[in-house]
mmCIF file with all atom_site columns, C-alpha atoms in Angstrom:
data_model
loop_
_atom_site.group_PDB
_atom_site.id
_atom_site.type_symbol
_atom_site.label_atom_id
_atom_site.label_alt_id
_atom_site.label_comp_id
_atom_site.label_asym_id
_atom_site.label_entity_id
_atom_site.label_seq_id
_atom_site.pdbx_PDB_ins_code
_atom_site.Cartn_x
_atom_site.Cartn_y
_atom_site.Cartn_z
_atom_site.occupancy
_atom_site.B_iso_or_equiv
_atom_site.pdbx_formal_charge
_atom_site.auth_seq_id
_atom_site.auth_comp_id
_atom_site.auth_asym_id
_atom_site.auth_atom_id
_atom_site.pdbx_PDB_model_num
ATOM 1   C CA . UNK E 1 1   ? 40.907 -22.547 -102.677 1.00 0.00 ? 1   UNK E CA 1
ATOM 2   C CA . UNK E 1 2   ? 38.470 -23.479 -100.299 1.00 0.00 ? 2   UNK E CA 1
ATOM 3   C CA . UNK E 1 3   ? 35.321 -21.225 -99.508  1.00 0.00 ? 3   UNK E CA 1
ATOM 4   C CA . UNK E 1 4   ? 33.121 -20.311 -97.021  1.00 0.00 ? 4   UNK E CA 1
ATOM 5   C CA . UNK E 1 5   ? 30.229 -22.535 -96.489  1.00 0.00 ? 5   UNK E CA 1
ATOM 6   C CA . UNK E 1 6   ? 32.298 -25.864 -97.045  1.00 0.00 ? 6   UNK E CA 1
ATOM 7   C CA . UNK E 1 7   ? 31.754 -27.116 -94.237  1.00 0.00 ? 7   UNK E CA 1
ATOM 8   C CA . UNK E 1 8   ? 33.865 -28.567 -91.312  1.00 0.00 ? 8   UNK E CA 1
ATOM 9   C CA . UNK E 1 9   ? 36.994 -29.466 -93.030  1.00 0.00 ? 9   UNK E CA 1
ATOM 10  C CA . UNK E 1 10  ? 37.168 -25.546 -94.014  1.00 0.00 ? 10  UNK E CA 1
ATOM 11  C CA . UNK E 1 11  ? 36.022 -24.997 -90.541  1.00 0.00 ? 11  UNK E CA 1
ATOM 12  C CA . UNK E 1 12  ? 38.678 -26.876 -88.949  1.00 0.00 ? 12  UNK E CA 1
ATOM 13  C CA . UNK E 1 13  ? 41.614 -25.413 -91.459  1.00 0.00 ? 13  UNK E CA 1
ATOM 14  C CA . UNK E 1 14  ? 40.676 -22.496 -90.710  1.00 0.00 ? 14  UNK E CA 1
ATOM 15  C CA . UNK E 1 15  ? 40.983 -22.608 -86.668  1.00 0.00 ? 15  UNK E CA 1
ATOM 16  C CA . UNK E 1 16  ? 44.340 -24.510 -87.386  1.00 0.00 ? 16  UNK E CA 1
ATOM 17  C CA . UNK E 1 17  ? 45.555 -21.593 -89.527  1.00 0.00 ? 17  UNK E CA 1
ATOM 18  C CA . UNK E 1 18  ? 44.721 -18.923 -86.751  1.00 0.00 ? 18  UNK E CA 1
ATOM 19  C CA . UNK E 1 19  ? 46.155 -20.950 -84.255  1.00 0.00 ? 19  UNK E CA 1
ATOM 20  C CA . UNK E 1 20  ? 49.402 -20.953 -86.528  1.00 0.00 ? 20  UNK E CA 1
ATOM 21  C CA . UNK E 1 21  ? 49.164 -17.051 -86.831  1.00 0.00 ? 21  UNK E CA 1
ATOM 22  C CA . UNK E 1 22  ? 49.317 -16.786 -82.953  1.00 0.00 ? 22  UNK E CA 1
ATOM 23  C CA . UNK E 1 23  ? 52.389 -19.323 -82.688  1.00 0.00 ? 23  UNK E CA 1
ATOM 24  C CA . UNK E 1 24  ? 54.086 -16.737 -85.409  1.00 0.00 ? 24  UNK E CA 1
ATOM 25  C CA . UNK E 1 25  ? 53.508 -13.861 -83.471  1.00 0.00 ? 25  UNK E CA 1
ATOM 26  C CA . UNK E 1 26  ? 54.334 -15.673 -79.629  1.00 0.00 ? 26  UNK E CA 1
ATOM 27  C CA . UNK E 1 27  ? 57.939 -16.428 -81.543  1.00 0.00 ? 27  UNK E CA 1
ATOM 28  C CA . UNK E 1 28  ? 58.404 -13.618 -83.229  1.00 0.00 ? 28  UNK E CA 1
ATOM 29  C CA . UNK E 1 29  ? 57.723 -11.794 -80.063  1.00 0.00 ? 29  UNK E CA 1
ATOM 30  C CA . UNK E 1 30  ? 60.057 -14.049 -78.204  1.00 0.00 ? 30  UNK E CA 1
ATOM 31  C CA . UNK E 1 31  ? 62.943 -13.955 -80.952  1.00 0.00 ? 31  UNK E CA 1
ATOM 32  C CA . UNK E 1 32  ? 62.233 -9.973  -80.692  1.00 0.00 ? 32  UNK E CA 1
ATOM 33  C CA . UNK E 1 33  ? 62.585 -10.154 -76.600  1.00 0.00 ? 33  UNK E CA 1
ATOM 34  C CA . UNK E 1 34  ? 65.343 -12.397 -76.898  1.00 0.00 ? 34  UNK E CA 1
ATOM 35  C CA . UNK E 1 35  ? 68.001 -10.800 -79.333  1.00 0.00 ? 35  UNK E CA 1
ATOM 36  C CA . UNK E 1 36  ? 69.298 -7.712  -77.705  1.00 0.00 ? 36  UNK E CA 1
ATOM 37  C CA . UNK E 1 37  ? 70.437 -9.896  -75.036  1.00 0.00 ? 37  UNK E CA 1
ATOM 38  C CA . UNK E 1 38  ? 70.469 -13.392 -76.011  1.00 0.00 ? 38  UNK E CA 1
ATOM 39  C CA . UNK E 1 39  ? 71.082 -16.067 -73.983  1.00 0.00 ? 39  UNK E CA 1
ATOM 40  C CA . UNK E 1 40  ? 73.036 -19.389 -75.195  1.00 0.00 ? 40  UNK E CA 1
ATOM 41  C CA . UNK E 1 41  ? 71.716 -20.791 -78.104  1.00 0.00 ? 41  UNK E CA 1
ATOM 42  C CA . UNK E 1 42  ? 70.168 -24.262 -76.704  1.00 0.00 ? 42  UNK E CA 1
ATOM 43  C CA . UNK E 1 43  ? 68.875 -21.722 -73.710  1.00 0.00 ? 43  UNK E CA 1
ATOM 44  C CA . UNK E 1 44  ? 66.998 -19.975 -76.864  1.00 0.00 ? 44  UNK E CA 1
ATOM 45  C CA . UNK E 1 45  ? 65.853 -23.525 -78.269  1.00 0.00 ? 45  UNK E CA 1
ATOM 46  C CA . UNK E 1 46  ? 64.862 -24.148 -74.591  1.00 0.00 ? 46  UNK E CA 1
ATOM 47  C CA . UNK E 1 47  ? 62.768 -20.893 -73.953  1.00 0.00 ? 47  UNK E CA 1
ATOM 48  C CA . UNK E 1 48  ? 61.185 -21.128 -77.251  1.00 0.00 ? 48  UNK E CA 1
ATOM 49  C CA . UNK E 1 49  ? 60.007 -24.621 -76.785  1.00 0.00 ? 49  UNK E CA 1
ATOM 50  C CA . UNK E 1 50  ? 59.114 -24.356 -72.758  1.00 0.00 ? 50  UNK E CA 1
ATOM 51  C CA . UNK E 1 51  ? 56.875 -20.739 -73.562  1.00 0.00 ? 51  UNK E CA 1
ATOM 52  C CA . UNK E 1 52  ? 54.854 -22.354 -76.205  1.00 0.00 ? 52  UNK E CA 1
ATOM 53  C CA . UNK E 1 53  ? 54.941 -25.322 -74.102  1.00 0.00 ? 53  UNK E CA 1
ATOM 54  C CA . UNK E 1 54  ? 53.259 -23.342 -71.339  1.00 0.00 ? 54  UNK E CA 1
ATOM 55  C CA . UNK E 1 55  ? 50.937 -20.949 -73.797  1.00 0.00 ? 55  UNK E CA 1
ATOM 56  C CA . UNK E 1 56  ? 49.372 -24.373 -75.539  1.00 0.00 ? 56  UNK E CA 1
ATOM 57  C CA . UNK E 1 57  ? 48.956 -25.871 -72.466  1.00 0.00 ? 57  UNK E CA 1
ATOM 58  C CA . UNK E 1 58  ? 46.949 -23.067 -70.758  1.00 0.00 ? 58  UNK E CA 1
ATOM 59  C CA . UNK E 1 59  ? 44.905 -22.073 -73.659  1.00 0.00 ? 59  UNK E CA 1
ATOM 60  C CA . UNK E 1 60  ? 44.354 -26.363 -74.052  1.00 0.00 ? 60  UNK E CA 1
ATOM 61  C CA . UNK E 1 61  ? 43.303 -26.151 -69.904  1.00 0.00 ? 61  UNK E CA 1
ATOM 62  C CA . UNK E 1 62  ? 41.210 -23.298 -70.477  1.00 0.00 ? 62  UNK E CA 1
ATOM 63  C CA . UNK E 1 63  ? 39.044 -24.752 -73.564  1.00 0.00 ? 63  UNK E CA 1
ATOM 64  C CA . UNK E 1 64  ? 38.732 -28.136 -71.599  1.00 0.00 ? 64  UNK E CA 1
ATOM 65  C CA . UNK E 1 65  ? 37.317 -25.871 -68.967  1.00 0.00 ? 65  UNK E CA 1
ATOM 66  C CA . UNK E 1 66  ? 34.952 -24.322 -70.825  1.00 0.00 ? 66  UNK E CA 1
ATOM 67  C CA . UNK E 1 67  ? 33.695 -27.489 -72.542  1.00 0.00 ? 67  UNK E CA 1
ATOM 68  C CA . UNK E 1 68  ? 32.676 -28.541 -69.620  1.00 0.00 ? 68  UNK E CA 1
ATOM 69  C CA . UNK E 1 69  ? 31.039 -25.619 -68.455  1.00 0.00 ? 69  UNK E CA 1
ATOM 70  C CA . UNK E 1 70  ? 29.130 -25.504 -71.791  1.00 0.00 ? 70  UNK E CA 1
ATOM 71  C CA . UNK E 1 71  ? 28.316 -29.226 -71.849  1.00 0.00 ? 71  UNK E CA 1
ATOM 72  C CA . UNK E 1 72  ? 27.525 -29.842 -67.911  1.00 0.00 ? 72  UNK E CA 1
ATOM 73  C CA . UNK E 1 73  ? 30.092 -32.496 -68.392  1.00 0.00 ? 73  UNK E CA 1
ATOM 74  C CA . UNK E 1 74  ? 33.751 -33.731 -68.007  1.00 0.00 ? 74  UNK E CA 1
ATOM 75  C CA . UNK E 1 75  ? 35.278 -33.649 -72.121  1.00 0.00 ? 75  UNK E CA 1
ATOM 76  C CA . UNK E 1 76  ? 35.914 -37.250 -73.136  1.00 0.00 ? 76  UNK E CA 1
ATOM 77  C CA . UNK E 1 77  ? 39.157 -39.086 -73.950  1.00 0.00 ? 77  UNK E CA 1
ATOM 78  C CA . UNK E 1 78  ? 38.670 -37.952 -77.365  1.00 0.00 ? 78  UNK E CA 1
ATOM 79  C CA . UNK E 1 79  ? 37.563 -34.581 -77.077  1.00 0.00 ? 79  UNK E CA 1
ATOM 80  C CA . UNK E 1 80  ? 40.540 -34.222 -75.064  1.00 0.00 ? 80  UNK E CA 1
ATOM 81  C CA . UNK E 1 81  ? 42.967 -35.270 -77.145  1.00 0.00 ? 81  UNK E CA 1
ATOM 82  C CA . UNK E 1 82  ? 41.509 -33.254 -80.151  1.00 0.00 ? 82  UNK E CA 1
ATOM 83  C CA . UNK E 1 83  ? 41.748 -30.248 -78.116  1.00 0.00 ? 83  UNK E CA 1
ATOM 84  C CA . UNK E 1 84  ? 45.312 -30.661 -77.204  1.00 0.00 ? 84  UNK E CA 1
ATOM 85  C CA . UNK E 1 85  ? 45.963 -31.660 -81.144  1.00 0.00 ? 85  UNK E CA 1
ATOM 86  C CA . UNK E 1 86  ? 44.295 -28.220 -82.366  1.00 0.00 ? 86  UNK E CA 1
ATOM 87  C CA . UNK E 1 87  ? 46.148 -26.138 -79.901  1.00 0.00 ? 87  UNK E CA 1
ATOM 88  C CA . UNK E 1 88  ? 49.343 -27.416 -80.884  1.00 0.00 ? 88  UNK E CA 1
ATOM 89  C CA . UNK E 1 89  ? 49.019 -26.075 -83.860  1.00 0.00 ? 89  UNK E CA 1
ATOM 90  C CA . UNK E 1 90  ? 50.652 -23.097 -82.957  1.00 0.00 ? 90  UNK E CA 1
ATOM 91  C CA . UNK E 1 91  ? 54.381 -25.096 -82.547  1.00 0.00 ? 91  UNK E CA 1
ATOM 92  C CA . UNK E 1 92  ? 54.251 -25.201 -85.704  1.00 0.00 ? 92  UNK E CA 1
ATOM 93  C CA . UNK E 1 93  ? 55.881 -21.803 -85.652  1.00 0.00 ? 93  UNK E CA 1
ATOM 94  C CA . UNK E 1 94  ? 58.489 -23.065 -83.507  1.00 0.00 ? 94  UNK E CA 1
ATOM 95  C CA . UNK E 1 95  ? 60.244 -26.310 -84.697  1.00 0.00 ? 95  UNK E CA 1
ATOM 96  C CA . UNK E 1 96  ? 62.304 -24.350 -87.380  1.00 0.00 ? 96  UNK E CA 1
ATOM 97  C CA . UNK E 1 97  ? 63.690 -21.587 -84.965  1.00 0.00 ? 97  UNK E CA 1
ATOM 98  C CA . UNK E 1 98  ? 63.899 -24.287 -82.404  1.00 0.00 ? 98  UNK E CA 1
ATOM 99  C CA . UNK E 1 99  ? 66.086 -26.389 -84.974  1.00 0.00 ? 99  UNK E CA 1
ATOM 100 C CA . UNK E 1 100 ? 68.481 -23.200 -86.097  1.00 0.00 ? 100 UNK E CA 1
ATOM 101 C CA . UNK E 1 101 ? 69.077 -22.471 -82.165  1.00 0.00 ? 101 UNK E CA 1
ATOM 102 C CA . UNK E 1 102 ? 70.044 -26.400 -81.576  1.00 0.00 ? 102 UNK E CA 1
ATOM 103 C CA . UNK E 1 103 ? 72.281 -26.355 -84.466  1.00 0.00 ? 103 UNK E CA 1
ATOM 104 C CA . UNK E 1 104 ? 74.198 -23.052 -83.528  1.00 0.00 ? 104 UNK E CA 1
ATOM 105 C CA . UNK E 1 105 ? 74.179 -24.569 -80.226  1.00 0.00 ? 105 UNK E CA 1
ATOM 106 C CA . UNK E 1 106 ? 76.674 -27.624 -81.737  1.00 0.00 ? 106 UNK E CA 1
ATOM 107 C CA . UNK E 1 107 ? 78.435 -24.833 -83.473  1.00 0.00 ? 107 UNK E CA 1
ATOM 108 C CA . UNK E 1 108 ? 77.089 -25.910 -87.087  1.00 0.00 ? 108 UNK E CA 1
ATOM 109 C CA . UNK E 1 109 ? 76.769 -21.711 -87.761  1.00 0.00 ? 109 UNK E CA 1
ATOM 110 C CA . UNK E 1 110 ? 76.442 -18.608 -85.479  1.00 0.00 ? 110 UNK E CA 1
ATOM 111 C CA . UNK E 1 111 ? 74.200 -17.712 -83.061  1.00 0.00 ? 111 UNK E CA 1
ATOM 112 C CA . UNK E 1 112 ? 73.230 -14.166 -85.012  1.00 0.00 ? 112 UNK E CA 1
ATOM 113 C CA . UNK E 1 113 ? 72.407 -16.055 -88.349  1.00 0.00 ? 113 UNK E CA 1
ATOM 114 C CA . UNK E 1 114 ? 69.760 -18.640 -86.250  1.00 0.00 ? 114 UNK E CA 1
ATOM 115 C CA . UNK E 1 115 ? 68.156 -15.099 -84.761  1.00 0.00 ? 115 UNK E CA 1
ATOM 116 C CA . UNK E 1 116 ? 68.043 -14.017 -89.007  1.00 0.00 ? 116 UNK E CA 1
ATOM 117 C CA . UNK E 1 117 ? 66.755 -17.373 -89.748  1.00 0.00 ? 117 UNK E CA 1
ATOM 118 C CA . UNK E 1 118 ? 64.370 -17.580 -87.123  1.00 0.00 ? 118 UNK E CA 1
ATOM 119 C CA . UNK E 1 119 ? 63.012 -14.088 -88.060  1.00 0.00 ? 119 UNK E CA 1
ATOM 120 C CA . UNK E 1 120 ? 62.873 -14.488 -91.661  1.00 0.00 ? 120 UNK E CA 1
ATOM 121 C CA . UNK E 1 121 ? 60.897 -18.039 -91.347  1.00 0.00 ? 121 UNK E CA 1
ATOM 122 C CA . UNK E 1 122 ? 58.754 -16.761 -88.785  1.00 0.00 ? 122 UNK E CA 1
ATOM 123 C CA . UNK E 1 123 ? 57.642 -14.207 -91.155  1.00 0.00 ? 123 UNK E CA 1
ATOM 124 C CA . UNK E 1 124 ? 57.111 -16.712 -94.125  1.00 0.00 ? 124 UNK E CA 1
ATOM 125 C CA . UNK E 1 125 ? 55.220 -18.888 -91.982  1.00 0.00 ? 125 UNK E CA 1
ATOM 126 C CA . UNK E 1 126 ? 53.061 -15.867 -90.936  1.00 0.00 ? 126 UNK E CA 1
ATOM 127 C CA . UNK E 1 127 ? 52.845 -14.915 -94.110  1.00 0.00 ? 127 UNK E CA 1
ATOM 128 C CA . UNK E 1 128 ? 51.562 -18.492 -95.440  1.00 0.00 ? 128 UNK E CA 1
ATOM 129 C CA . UNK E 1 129 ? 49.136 -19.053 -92.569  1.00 0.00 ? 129 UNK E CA 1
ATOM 130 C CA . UNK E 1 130 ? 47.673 -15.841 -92.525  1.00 0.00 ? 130 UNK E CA 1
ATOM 131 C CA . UNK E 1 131 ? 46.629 -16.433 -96.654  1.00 0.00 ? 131 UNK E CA 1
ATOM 132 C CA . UNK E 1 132 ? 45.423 -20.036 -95.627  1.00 0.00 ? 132 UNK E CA 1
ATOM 133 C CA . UNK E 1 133 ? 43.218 -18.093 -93.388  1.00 0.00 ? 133 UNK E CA 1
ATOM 134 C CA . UNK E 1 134 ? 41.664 -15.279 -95.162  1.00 0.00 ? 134 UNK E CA 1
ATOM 135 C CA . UNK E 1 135 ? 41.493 -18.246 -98.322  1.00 0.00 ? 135 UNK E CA 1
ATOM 136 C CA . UNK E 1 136 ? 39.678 -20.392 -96.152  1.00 0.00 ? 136 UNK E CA 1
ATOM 137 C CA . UNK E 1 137 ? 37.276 -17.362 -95.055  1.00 0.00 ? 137 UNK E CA 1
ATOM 138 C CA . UNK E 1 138 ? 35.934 -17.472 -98.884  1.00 0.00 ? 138 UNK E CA 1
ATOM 139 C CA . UNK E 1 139 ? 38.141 -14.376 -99.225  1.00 0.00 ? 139 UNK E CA 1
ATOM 140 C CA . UNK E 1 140 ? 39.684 -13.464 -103.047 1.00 0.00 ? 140 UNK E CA 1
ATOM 141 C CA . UNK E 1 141 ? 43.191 -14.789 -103.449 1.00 0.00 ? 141 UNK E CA 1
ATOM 142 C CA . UNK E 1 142 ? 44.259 -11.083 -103.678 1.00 0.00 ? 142 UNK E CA 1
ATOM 143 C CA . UNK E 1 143 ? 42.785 -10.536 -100.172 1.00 0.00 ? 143 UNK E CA 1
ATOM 144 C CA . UNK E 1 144 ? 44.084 -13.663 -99.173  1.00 0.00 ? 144 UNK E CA 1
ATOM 145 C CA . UNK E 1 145 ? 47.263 -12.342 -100.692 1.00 0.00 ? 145 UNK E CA 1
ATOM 146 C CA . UNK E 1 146 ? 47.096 -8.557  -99.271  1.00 0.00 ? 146 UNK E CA 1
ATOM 147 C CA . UNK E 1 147 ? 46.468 -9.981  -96.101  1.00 0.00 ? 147 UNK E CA 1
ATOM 148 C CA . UNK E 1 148 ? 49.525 -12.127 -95.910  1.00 0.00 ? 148 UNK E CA 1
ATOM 149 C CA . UNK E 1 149 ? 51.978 -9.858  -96.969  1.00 0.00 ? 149 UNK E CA 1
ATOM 150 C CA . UNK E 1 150 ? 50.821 -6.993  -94.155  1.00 0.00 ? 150 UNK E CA 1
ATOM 151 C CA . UNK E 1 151 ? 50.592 -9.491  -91.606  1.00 0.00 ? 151 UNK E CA 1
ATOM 152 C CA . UNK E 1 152 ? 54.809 -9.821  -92.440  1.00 0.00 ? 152 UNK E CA 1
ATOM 153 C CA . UNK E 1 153 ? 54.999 -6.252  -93.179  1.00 0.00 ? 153 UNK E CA 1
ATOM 154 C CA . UNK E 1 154 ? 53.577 -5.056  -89.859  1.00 0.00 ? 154 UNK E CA 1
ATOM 155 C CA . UNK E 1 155 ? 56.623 -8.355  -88.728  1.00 0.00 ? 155 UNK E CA 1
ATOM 156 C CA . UNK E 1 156 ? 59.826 -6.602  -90.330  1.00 0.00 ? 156 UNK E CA 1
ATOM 157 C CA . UNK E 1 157 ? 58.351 -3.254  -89.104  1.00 0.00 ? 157 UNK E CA 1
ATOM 158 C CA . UNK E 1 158 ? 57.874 -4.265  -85.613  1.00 0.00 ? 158 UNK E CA 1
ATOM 159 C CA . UNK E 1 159 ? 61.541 -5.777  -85.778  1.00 0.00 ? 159 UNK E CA 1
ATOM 160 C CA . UNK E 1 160 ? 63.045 -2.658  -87.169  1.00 0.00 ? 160 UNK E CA 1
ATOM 161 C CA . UNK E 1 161 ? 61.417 -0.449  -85.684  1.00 0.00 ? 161 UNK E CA 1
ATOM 162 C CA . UNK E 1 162 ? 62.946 -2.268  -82.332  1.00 0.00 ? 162 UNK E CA 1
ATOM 163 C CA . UNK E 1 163 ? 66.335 -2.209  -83.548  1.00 0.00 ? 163 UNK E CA 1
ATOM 164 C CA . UNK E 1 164 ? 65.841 1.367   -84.222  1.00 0.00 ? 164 UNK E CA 1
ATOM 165 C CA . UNK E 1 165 ? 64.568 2.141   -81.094  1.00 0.00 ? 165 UNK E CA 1
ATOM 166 C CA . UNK E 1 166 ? 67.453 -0.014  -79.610  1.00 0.00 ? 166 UNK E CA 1
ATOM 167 C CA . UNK E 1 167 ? 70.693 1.302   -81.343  1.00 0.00 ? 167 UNK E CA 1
#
């Protein structure tokens, strides 16, 4: 496990991680929004894709922004591009749900089982990247660990408590 204080790989793994926490929590929040009254299931795929589409893209406009407000100068080429490569990190939460909508969409299994799907791999993926970040913080394993599985907890609690709320 890597520690704190090894440098810019760990540095860098770490960003990625929290920028894969926020992509679980902009799907699970979407999946959540969607599923009382969901729409089609490539119009799911489609919303899923388009909102992080439009999230990375504004928080990628936004750090270009201030790169150039901190360095008195347009970003490069390159700093560009590494930008837009860390921000799309958060996608990563998306191309499984994505892929269960497109298949119920050809009517390879139902529309409810890609919501379960979605949810349930959200909440690993939360789960995974939320340890790779505390881990990469020099954190124990067990904190690493802890961390994880209340990050999914506080997931499955906000989803039940929804469906509670919502008959």
């Amino acid at each position: 496990m890597l520690r704190k204080g090894h440098g810019l790989a760990a540095a860098t793994a770490g960003l990625l991680a929290a920028r894969g926490v926020y992509g679980c929590i902009v799907v699970l929040s979407l999946l959540l929004a969607l599923e009382d009254h969901p729409p089609p299931a490539f119009e799911t795929a489609l919303v899923l894709a388009t909102t992080l589409t439009g999230i990375v893209a504004a928080e990628a406009f936004a750090s270009l922004i201030g790169q150039e407000v901190e360095r008195g100068r347009p970003p490069t080429w390159g700093e560009r591009r590494r930008t837009a490569a860390e921000r799309s990190t958060a996608f990563s939460a998306a191309v499984a749900p994505i892929l269960f909508f497109v298949l119920a969409g050809f009517g390879l299994f139902a529309e409810r089982l890609a919501f379960t799907l979605s949810r349930w791999v959200t909440l690993i993926l939360l789960f995974v990247f939320c340890c790779a970040a505390r881990g990469l913080s020099g954190r124990t394993r067990t904190n690493a660990l802890l961390t994880g599985f209340v990050a999914a907890a506080l997931g499955v609690v906000l989803a039940n408590f929804k469906s509670l709320t919502h008959g």
